[in-house]
mmCIF file of C-alpha atoms in Angstrom:
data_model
loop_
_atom_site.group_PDB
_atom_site.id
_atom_site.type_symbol
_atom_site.label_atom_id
_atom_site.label_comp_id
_atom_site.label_asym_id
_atom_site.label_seq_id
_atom_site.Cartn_x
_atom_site.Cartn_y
_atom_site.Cartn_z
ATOM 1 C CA UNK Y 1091 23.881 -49.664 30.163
ATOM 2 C CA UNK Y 1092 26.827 -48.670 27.705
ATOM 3 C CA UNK Y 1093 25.398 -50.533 24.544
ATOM 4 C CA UNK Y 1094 22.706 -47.293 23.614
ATOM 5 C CA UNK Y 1095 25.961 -44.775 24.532
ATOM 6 C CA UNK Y 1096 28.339 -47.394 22.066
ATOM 7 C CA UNK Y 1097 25.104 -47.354 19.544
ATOM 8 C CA UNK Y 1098 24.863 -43.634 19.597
ATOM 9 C CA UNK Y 1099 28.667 -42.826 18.846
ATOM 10 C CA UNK Y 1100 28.851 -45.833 16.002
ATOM 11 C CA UNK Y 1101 25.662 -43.971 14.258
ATOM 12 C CA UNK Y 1102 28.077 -41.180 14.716
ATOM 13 C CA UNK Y 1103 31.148 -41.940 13.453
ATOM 14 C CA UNK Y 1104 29.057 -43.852 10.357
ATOM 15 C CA UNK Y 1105 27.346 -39.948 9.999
ATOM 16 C CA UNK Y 1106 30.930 -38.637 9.781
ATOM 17 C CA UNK Y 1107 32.241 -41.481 7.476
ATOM 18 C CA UNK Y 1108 29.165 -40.619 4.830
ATOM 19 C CA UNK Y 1109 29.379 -37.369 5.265
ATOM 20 C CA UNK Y 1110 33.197 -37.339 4.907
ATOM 21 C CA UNK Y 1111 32.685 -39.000 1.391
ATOM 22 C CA UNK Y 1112 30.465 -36.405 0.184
ATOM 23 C CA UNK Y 1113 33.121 -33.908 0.648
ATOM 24 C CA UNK Y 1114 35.489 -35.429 -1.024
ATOM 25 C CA UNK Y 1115 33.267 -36.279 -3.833
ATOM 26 C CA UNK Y 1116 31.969 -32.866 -3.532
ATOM 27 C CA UNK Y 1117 35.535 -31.653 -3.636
ATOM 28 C CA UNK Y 1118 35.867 -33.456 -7.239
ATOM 29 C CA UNK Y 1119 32.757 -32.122 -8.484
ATOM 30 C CA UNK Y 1120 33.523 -28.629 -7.777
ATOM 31 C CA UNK Y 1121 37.110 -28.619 -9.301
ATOM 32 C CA UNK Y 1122 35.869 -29.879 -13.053
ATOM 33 C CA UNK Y 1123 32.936 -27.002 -12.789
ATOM 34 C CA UNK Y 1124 33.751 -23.894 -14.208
ATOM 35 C CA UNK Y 1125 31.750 -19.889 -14.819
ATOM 36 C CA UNK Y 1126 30.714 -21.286 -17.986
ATOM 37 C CA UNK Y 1127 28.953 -24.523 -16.422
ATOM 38 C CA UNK Y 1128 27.276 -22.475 -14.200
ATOM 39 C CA UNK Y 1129 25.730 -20.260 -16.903
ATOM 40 C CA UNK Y 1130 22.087 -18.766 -16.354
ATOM 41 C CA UNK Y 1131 19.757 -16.837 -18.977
ATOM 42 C CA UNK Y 1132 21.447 -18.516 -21.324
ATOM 43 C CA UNK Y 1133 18.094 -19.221 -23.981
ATOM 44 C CA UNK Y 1134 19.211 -18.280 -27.513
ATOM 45 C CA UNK Y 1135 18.042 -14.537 -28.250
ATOM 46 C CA UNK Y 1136 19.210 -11.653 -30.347
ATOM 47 C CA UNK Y 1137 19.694 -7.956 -28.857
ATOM 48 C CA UNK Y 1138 16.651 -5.703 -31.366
ATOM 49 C CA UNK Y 1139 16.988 -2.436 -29.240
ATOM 50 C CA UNK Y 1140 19.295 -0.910 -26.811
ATOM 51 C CA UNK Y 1141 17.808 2.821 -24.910
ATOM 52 C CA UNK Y 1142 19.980 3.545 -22.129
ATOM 53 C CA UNK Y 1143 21.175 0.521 -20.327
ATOM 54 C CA UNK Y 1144 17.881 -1.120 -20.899
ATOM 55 C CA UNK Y 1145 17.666 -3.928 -23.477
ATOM 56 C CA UNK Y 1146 15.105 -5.390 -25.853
ATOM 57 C CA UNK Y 1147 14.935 -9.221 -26.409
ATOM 58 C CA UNK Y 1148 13.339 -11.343 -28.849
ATOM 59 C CA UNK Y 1149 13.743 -15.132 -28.001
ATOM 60 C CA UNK Y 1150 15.201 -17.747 -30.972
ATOM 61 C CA UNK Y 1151 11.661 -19.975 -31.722
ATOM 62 C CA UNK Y 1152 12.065 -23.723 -31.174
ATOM 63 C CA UNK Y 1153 8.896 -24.951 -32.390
ATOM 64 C CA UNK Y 1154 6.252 -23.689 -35.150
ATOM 65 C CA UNK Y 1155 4.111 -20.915 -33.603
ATOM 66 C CA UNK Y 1156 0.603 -21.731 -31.929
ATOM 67 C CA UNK Y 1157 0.149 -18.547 -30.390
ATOM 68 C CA UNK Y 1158 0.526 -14.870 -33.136
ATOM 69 C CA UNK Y 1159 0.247 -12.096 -30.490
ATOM 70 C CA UNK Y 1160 3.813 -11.418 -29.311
ATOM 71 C CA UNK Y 1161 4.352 -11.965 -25.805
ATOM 72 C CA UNK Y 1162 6.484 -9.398 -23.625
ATOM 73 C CA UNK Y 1163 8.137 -10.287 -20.381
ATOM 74 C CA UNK Y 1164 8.304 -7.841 -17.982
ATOM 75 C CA UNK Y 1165 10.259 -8.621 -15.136
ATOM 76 C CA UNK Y 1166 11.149 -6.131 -11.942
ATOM 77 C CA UNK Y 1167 13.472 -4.207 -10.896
ATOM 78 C CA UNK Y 1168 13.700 -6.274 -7.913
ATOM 79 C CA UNK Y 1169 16.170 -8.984 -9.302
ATOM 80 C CA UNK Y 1170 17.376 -10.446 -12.609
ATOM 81 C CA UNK Y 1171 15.062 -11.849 -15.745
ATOM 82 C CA UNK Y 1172 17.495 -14.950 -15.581
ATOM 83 C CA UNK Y 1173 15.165 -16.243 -12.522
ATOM 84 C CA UNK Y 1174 13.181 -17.175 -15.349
ATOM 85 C CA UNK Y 1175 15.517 -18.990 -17.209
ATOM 86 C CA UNK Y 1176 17.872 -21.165 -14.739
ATOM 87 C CA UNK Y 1177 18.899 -24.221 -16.620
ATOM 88 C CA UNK Y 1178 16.729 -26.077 -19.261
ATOM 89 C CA UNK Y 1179 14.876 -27.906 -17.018
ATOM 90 C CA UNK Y 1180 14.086 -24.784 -14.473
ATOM 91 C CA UNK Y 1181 12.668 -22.386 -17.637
ATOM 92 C CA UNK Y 1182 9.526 -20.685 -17.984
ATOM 93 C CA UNK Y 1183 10.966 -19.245 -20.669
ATOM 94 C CA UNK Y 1184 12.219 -21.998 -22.753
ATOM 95 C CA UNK Y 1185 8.949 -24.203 -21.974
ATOM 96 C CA UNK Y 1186 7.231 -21.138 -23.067
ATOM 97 C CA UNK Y 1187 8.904 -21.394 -26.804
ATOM 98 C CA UNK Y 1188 8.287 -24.672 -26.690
ATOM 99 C CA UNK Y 1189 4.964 -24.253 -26.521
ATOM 100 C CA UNK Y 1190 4.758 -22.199 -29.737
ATOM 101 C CA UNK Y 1191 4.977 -18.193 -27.752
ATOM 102 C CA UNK Y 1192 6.586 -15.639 -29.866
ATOM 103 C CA UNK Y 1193 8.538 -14.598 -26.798
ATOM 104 C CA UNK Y 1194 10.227 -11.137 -26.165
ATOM 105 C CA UNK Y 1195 12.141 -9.577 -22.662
ATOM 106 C CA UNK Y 1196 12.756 -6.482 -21.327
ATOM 107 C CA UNK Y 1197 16.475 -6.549 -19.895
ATOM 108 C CA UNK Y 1198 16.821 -3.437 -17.253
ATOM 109 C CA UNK Y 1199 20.774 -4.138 -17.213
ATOM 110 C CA UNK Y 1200 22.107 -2.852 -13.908
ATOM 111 C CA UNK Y 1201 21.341 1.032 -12.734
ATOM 112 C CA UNK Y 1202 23.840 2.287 -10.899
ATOM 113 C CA UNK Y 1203 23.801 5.911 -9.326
ATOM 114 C CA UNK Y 1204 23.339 7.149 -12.874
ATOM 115 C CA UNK Y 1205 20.198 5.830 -12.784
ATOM 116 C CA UNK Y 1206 19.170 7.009 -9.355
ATOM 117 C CA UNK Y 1207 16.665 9.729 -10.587
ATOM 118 C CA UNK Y 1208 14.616 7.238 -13.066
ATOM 119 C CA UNK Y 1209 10.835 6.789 -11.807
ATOM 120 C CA UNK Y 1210 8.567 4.362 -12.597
ATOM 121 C CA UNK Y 1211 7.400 7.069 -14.867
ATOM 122 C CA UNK Y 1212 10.389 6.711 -16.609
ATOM 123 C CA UNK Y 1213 9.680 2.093 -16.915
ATOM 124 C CA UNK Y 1214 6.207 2.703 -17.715
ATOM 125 C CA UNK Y 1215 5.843 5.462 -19.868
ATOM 126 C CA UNK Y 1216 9.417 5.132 -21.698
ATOM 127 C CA UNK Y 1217 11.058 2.076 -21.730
ATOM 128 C CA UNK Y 1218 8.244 -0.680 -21.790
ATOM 129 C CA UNK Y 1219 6.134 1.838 -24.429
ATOM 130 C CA UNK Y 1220 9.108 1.976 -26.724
ATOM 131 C CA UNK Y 1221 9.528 -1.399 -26.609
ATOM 132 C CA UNK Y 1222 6.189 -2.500 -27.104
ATOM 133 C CA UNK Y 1223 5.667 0.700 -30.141
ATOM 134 C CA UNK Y 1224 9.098 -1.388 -31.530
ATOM 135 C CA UNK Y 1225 7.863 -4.800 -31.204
ATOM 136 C CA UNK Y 1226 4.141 -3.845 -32.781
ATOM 137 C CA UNK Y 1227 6.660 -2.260 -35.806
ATOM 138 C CA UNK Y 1228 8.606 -5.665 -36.497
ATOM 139 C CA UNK Y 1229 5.669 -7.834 -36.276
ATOM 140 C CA UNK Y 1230 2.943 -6.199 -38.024
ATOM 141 C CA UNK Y 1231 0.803 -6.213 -35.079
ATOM 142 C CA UNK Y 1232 -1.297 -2.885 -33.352
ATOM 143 C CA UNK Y 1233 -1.123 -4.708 -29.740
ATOM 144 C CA UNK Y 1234 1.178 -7.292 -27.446
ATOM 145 C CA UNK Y 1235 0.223 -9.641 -24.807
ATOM 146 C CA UNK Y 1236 1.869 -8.398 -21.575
ATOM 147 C CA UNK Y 1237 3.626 -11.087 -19.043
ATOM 148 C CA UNK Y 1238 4.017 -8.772 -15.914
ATOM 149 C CA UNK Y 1239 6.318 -10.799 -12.866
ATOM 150 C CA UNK Y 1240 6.557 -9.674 -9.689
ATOM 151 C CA UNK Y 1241 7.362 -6.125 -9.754
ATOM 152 C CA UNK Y 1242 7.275 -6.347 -13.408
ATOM 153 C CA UNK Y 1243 3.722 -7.255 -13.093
ATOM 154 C CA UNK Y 1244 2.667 -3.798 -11.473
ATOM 155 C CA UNK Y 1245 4.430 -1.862 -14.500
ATOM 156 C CA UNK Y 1246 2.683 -4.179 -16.862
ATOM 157 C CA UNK Y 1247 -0.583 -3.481 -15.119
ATOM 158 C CA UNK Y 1248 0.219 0.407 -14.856
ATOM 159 C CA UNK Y 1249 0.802 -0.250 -18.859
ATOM 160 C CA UNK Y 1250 -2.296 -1.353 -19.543
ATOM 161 C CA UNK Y 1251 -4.197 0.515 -17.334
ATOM 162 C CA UNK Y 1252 -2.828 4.330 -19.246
ATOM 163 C CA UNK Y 1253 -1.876 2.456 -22.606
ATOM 164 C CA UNK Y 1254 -5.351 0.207 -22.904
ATOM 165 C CA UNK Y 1255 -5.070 0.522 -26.809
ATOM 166 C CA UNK Y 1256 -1.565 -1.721 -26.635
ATOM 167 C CA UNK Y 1257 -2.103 -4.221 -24.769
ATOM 168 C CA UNK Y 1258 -3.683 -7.760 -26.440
ATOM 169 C CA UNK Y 1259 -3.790 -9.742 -23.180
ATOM 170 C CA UNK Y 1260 -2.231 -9.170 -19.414
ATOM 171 C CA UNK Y 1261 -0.807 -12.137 -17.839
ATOM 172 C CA UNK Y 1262 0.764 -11.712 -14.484
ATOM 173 C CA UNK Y 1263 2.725 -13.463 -12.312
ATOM 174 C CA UNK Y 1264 2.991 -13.514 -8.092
ATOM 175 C CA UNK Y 1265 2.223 -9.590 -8.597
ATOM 176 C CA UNK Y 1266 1.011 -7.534 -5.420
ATOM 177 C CA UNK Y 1267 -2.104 -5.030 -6.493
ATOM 178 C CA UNK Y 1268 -3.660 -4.289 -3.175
ATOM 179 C CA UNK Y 1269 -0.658 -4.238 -0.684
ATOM 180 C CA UNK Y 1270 -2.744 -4.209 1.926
ATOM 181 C CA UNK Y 1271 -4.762 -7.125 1.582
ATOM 182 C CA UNK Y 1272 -2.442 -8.968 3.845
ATOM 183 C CA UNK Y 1273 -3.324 -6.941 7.157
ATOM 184 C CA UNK Y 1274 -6.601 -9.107 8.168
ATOM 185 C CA UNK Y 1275 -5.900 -12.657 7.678
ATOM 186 C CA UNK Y 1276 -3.028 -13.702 6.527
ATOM 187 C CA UNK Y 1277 -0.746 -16.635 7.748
ATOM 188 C CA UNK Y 1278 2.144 -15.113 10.204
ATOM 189 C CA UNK Y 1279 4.453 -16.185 8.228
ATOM 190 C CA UNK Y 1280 3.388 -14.203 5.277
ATOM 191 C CA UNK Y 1281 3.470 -9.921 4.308
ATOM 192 C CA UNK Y 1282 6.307 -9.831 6.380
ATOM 193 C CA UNK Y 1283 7.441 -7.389 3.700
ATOM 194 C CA UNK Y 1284 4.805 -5.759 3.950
ATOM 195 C CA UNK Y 1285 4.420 -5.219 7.838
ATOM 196 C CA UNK Y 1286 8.355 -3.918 7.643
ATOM 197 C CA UNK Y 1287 7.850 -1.608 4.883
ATOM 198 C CA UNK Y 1288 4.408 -0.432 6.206
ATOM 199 C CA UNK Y 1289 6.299 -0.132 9.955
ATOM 200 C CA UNK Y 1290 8.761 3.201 8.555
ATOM 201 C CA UNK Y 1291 8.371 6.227 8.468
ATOM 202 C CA UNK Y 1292 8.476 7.655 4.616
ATOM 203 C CA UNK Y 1293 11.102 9.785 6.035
ATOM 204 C CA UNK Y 1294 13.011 6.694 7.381
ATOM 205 C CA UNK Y 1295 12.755 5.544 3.785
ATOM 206 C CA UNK Y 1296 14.119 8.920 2.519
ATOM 207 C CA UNK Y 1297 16.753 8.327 4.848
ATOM 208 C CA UNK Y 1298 17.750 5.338 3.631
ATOM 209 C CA UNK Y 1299 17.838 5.862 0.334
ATOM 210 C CA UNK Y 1300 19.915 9.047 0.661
ATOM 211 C CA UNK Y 1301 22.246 7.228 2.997
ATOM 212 C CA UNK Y 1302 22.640 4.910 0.159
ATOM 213 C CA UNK Y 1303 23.890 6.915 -2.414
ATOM 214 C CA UNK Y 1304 20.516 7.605 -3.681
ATOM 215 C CA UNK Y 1305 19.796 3.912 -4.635
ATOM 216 C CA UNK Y 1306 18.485 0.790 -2.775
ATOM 217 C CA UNK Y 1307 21.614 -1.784 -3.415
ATOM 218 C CA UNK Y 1308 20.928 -5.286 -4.434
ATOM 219 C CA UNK Y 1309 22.849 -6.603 -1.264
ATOM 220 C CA UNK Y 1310 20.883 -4.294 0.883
ATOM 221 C CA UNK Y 1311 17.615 -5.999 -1.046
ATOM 222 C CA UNK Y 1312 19.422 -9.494 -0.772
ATOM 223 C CA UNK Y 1313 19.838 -9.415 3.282
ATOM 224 C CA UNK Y 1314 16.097 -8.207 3.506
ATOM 225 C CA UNK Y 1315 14.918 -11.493 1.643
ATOM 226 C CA UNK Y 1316 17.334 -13.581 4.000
ATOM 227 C CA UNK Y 1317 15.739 -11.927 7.163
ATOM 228 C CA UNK Y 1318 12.796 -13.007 6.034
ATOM 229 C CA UNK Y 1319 13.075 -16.826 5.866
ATOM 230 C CA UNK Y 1320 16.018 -16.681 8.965
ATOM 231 C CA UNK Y 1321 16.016 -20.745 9.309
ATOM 232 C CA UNK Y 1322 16.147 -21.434 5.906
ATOM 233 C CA UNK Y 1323 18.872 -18.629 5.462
ATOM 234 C CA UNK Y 1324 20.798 -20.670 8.544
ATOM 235 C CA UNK Y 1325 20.623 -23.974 6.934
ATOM 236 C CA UNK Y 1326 21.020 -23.819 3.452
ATOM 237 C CA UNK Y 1327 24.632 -23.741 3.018
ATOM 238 C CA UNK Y 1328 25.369 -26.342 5.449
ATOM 239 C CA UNK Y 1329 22.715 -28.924 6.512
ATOM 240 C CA UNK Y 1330 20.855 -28.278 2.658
ATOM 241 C CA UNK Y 1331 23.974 -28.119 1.009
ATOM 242 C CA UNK Y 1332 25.336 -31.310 2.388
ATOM 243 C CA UNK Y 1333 22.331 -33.241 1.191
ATOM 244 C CA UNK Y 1334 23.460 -32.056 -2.247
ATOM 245 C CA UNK Y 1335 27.059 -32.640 -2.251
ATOM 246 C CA UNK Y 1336 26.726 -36.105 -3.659
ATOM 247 C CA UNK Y 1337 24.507 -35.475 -6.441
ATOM 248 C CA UNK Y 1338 26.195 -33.183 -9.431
ATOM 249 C CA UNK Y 1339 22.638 -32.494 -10.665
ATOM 250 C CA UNK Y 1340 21.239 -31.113 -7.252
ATOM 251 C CA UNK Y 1341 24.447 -29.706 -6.880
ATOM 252 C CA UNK Y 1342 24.544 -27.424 -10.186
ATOM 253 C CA UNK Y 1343 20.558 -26.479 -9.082
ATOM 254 C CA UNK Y 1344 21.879 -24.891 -6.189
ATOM 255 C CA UNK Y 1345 24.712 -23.262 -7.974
ATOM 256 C CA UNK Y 1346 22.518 -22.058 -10.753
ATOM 257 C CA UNK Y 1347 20.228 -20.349 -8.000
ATOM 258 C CA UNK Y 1348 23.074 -19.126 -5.701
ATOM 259 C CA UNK Y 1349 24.412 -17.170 -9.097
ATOM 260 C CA UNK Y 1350 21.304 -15.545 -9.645
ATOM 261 C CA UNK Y 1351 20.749 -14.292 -6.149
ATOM 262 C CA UNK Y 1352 24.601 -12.561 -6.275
ATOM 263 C CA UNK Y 1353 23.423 -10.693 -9.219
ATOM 264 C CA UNK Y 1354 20.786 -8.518 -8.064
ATOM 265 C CA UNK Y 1355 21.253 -5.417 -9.461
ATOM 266 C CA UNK Y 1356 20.938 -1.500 -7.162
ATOM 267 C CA UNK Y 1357 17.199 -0.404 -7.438
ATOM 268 C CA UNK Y 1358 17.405 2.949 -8.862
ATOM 269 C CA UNK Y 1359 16.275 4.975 -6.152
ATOM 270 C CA UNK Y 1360 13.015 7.914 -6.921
ATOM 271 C CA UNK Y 1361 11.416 4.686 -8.552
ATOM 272 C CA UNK Y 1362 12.478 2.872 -5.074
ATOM 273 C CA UNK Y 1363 11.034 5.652 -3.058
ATOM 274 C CA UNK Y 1364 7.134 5.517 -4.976
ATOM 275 C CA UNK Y 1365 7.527 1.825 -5.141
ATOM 276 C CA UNK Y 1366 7.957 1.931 -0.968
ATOM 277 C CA UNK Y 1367 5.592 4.781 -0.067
ATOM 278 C CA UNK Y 1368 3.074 5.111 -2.735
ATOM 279 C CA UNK Y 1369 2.307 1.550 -3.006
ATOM 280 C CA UNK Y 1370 3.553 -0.288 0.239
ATOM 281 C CA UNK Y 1371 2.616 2.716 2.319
ATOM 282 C CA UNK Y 1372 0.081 4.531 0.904
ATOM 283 C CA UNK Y 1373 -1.478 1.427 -1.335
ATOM 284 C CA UNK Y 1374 -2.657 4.061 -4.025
ATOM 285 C CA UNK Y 1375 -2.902 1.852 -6.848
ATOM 286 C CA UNK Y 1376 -6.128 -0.083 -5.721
ATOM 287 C CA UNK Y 1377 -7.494 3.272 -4.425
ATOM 288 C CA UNK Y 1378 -7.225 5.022 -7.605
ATOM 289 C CA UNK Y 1379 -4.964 7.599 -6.542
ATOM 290 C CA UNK Y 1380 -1.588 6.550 -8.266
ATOM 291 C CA UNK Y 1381 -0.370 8.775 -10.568
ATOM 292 C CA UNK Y 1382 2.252 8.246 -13.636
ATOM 293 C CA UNK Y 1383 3.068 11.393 -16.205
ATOM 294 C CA UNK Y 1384 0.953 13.463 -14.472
ATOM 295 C CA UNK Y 1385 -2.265 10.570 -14.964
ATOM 296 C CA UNK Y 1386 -3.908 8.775 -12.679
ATOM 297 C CA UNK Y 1387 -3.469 4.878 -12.780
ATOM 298 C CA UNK Y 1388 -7.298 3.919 -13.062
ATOM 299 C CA UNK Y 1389 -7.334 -0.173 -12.949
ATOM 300 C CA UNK Y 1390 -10.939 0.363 -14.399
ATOM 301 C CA UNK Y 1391 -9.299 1.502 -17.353
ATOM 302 C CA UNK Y 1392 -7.431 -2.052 -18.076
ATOM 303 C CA UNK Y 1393 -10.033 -3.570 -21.018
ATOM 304 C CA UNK Y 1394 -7.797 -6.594 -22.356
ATOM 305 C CA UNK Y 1395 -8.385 -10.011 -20.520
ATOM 306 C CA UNK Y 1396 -6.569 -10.668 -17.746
ATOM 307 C CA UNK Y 1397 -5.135 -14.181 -16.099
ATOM 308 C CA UNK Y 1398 -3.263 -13.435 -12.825
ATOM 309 C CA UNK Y 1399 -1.447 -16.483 -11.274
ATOM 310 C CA UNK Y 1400 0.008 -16.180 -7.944
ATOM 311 C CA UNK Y 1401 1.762 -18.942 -5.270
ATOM 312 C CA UNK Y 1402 -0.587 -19.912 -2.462
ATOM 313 C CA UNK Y 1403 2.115 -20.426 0.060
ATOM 314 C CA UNK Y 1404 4.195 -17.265 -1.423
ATOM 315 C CA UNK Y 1405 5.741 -15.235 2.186
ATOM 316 C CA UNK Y 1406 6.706 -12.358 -0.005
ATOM 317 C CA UNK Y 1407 3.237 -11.816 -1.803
ATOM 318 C CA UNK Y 1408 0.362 -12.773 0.389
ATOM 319 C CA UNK Y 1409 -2.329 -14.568 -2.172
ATOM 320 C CA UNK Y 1410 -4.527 -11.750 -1.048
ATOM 321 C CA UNK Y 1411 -2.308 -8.832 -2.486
ATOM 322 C CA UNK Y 1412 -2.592 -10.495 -6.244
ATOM 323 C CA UNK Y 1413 -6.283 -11.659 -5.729
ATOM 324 C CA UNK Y 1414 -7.426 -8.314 -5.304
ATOM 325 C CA UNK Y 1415 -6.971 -7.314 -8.510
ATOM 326 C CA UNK Y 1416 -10.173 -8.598 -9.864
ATOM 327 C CA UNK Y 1417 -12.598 -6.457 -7.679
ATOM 328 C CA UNK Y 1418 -10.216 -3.596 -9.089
ATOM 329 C CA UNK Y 1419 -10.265 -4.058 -12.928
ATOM 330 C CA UNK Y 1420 -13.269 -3.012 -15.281
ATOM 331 C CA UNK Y 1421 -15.692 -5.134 -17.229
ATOM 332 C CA UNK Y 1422 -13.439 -7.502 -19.003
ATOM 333 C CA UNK Y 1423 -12.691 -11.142 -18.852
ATOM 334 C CA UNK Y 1424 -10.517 -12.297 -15.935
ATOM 335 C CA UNK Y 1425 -8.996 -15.591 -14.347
ATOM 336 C CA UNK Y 1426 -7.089 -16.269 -11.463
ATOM 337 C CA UNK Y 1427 -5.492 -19.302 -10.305
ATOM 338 C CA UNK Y 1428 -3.359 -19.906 -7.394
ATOM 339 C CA UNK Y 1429 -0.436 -22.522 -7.406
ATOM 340 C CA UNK Y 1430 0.172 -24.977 -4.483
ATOM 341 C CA UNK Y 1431 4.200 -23.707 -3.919
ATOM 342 C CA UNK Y 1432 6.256 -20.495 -2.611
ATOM 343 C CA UNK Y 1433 6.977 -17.381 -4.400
ATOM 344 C CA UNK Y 1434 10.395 -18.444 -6.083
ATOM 345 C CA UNK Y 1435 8.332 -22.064 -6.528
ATOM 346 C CA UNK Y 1436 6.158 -20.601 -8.509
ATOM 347 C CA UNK Y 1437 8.981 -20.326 -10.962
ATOM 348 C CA UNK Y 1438 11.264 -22.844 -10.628
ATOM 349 C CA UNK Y 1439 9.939 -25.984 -8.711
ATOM 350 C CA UNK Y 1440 9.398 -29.400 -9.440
ATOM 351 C CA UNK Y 1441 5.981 -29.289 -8.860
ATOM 352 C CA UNK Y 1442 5.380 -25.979 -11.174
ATOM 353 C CA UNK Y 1443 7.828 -26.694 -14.087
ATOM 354 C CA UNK Y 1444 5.758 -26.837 -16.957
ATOM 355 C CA UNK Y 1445 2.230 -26.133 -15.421
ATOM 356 C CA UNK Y 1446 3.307 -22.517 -15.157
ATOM 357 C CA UNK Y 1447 4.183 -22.121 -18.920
ATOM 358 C CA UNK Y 1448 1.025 -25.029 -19.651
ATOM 359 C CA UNK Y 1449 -1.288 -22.728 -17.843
ATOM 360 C CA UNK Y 1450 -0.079 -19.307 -20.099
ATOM 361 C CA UNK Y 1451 0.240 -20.822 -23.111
ATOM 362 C CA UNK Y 1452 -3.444 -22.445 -23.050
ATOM 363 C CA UNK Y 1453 -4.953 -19.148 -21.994
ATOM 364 C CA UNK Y 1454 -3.444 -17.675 -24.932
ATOM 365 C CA UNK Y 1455 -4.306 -19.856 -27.812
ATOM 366 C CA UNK Y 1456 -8.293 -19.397 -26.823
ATOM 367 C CA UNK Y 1457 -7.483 -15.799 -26.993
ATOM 368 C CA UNK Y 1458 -5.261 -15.863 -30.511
ATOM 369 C CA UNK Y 1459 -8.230 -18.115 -32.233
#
């Protein structure tokens, strides 16, 4: 009767043995890693224009060019561009110069309460115009190709709804359009984003906002993401971690994405308060009642051709947010395809690296010929 009881505490005390040498190895590791090791975003590019604290980006080539439009990135608010460029082996953005792209990024640096007052007015109709009007002066070119993620992607599709004469081609990226696609249907697990958001009051999210010194802070976005995804929040920095602690490379990935997720910036707040009520609330893009500078955000309006990818499994975005767009948009050429992963999968997974940027860059050179 005592030989499963002896079995069970040997597997035990083997568990604490192996587990005991991963600390200390882990231990090692850690000591010879320093800031510098750890570095994200860090894709060779040169600084072309500075307008507030918002920077303009044009990406060091690697290869010979396949593809002559210029390509902008336009990330969101929501975050940092360096999601997009971990490590070498985690980059959309270097496997997109390696692939030929003539690549350029908006940087939105970090608002503070200086910024509080900016709108998405101010993004759409400001900072991604000037930088597209400055990128169509240094390349010769009347028009850019648009790479809208996330948040990003609603600017970019804003931007090309009021601005049709700029933009070449829209790409987007895990980008909501209808935000309230996700009410009939969708797996439990996913919108539930949206059902918080859509659950207040727009003077709860007045409220907040003014409680906040007038902007939504990045740690205040940060625990919202972790509420989401509770087990995996629980687990990750012991039972996860510990699975990593003996390899450096595994190790560094998690480091690499750790780093990113401390640096998410304050979400200036007016553009906070229409991103909460007019879209997650209200949902007046996709009913053509969204209004920037005083004109109304018609997605009938968008005439370049359009490929939006989005993540089947993504919990943040319900697939059914970013497939609405094409029943929205006017006569022009669109594709969707949807990815087999998660919303941060989408960017940086084993199973997408490369297929992401493969997929983009392929849709592009049939378009540049």
């Amino acid at each position: 009767m005592t030989e499963p009881r002896d079995t069970t505490f040997n597997s035990f005390l083997k568990y604490c043995a192996d587990n005991l040498s991963r600390f200390h190895k882990a231990a090692d590791l850690l000591a010879g890693i320093g800031n510098v090791d750890v570095d994200i975003g860090a894709t060779p590019k040169t600084l072309v224009m500075r307008r507030d604290k918002v920077e303009l980006f044009r990406y060091e080539p690697t290869t010979e060019r396949t593809v002559d439009t210029p390509v902008l990135i336009v990330y969101g608010l929501i975050g940092r561009y360096t999601f997009l460029d971990l490590q070498p082996d985690r980059s959309l953005v270097r496997s997109l110069l390696d692939k030929g792209i003539d690549l350029w990024l908006i940087d939105w640096g970090q608002p503070g309460r200086g910024e509080r007052w900016l709108t998405m007015d101010d993004y759409v109709d400001d900072y991604i115009h000037e930088a597209v009007q400055w990128i169509c002066r240094a390349t010769g070119h009347d028009r850019v190709t648009l790479l809208g993620i996330c948040e990003g992607g609603v600017l970019a599709t804003c931007y090309a709804a009021l601005h049709a004469e700029q933009v070449e081609n829209l790409v987007l990226a895990g980008t909501p359009i209808d935000f309230h696609a996700d009410i009939d249907g969708a797996a439990a697990h996913h919108g539930l984003l949206n059902t918080w958001t859509r659950s207040l009051a727009p003077e709860d999210i007045d409220l907040i906002i003014d409680a906040l010194g007038g902007v939504i802070p990045g740690e205040f976005m940060g625990s919202i993401f972790t509420l989401m995804t509770p087990m995996r929040s629980l687990t990750k920095y012991n039972v996860d971690l510990l699975e990593k602690f003996g390899e450096k490379d595994k190790l560094m990935n998690f480091l690499r994405m750790e780093k990113w997720l401390a640096d998410r910036p304050d979400h200036p707040g007016e553009a906070g308060r229409q991103w909460l009520k007019e879209f997650y609330q209200e949902n007046l893009l996709v009913k053509g009642r969204f209004e920037l500078s005083g004109r109304i955000v018609d997605l009938r309006a968008i005439v370049a051709p359009v490929l939006n990818i989005f993540a089947l499994n993504d919990h943040i975005i319900p697939p059914a947010c970013s497939k609405a767009l094409g029943s929205k948009i006017g006569r022009t050429e669109y594709k969707e395809i949807g990815l087999k992963c998660g919303h941060v999968g989408l960017f940086v997974s084993n199973k997408s690296q490369g297929s992401l940027a493969e997929i983009i860059a392929e849709w592009l050179k049939v378009r540049d010929e």
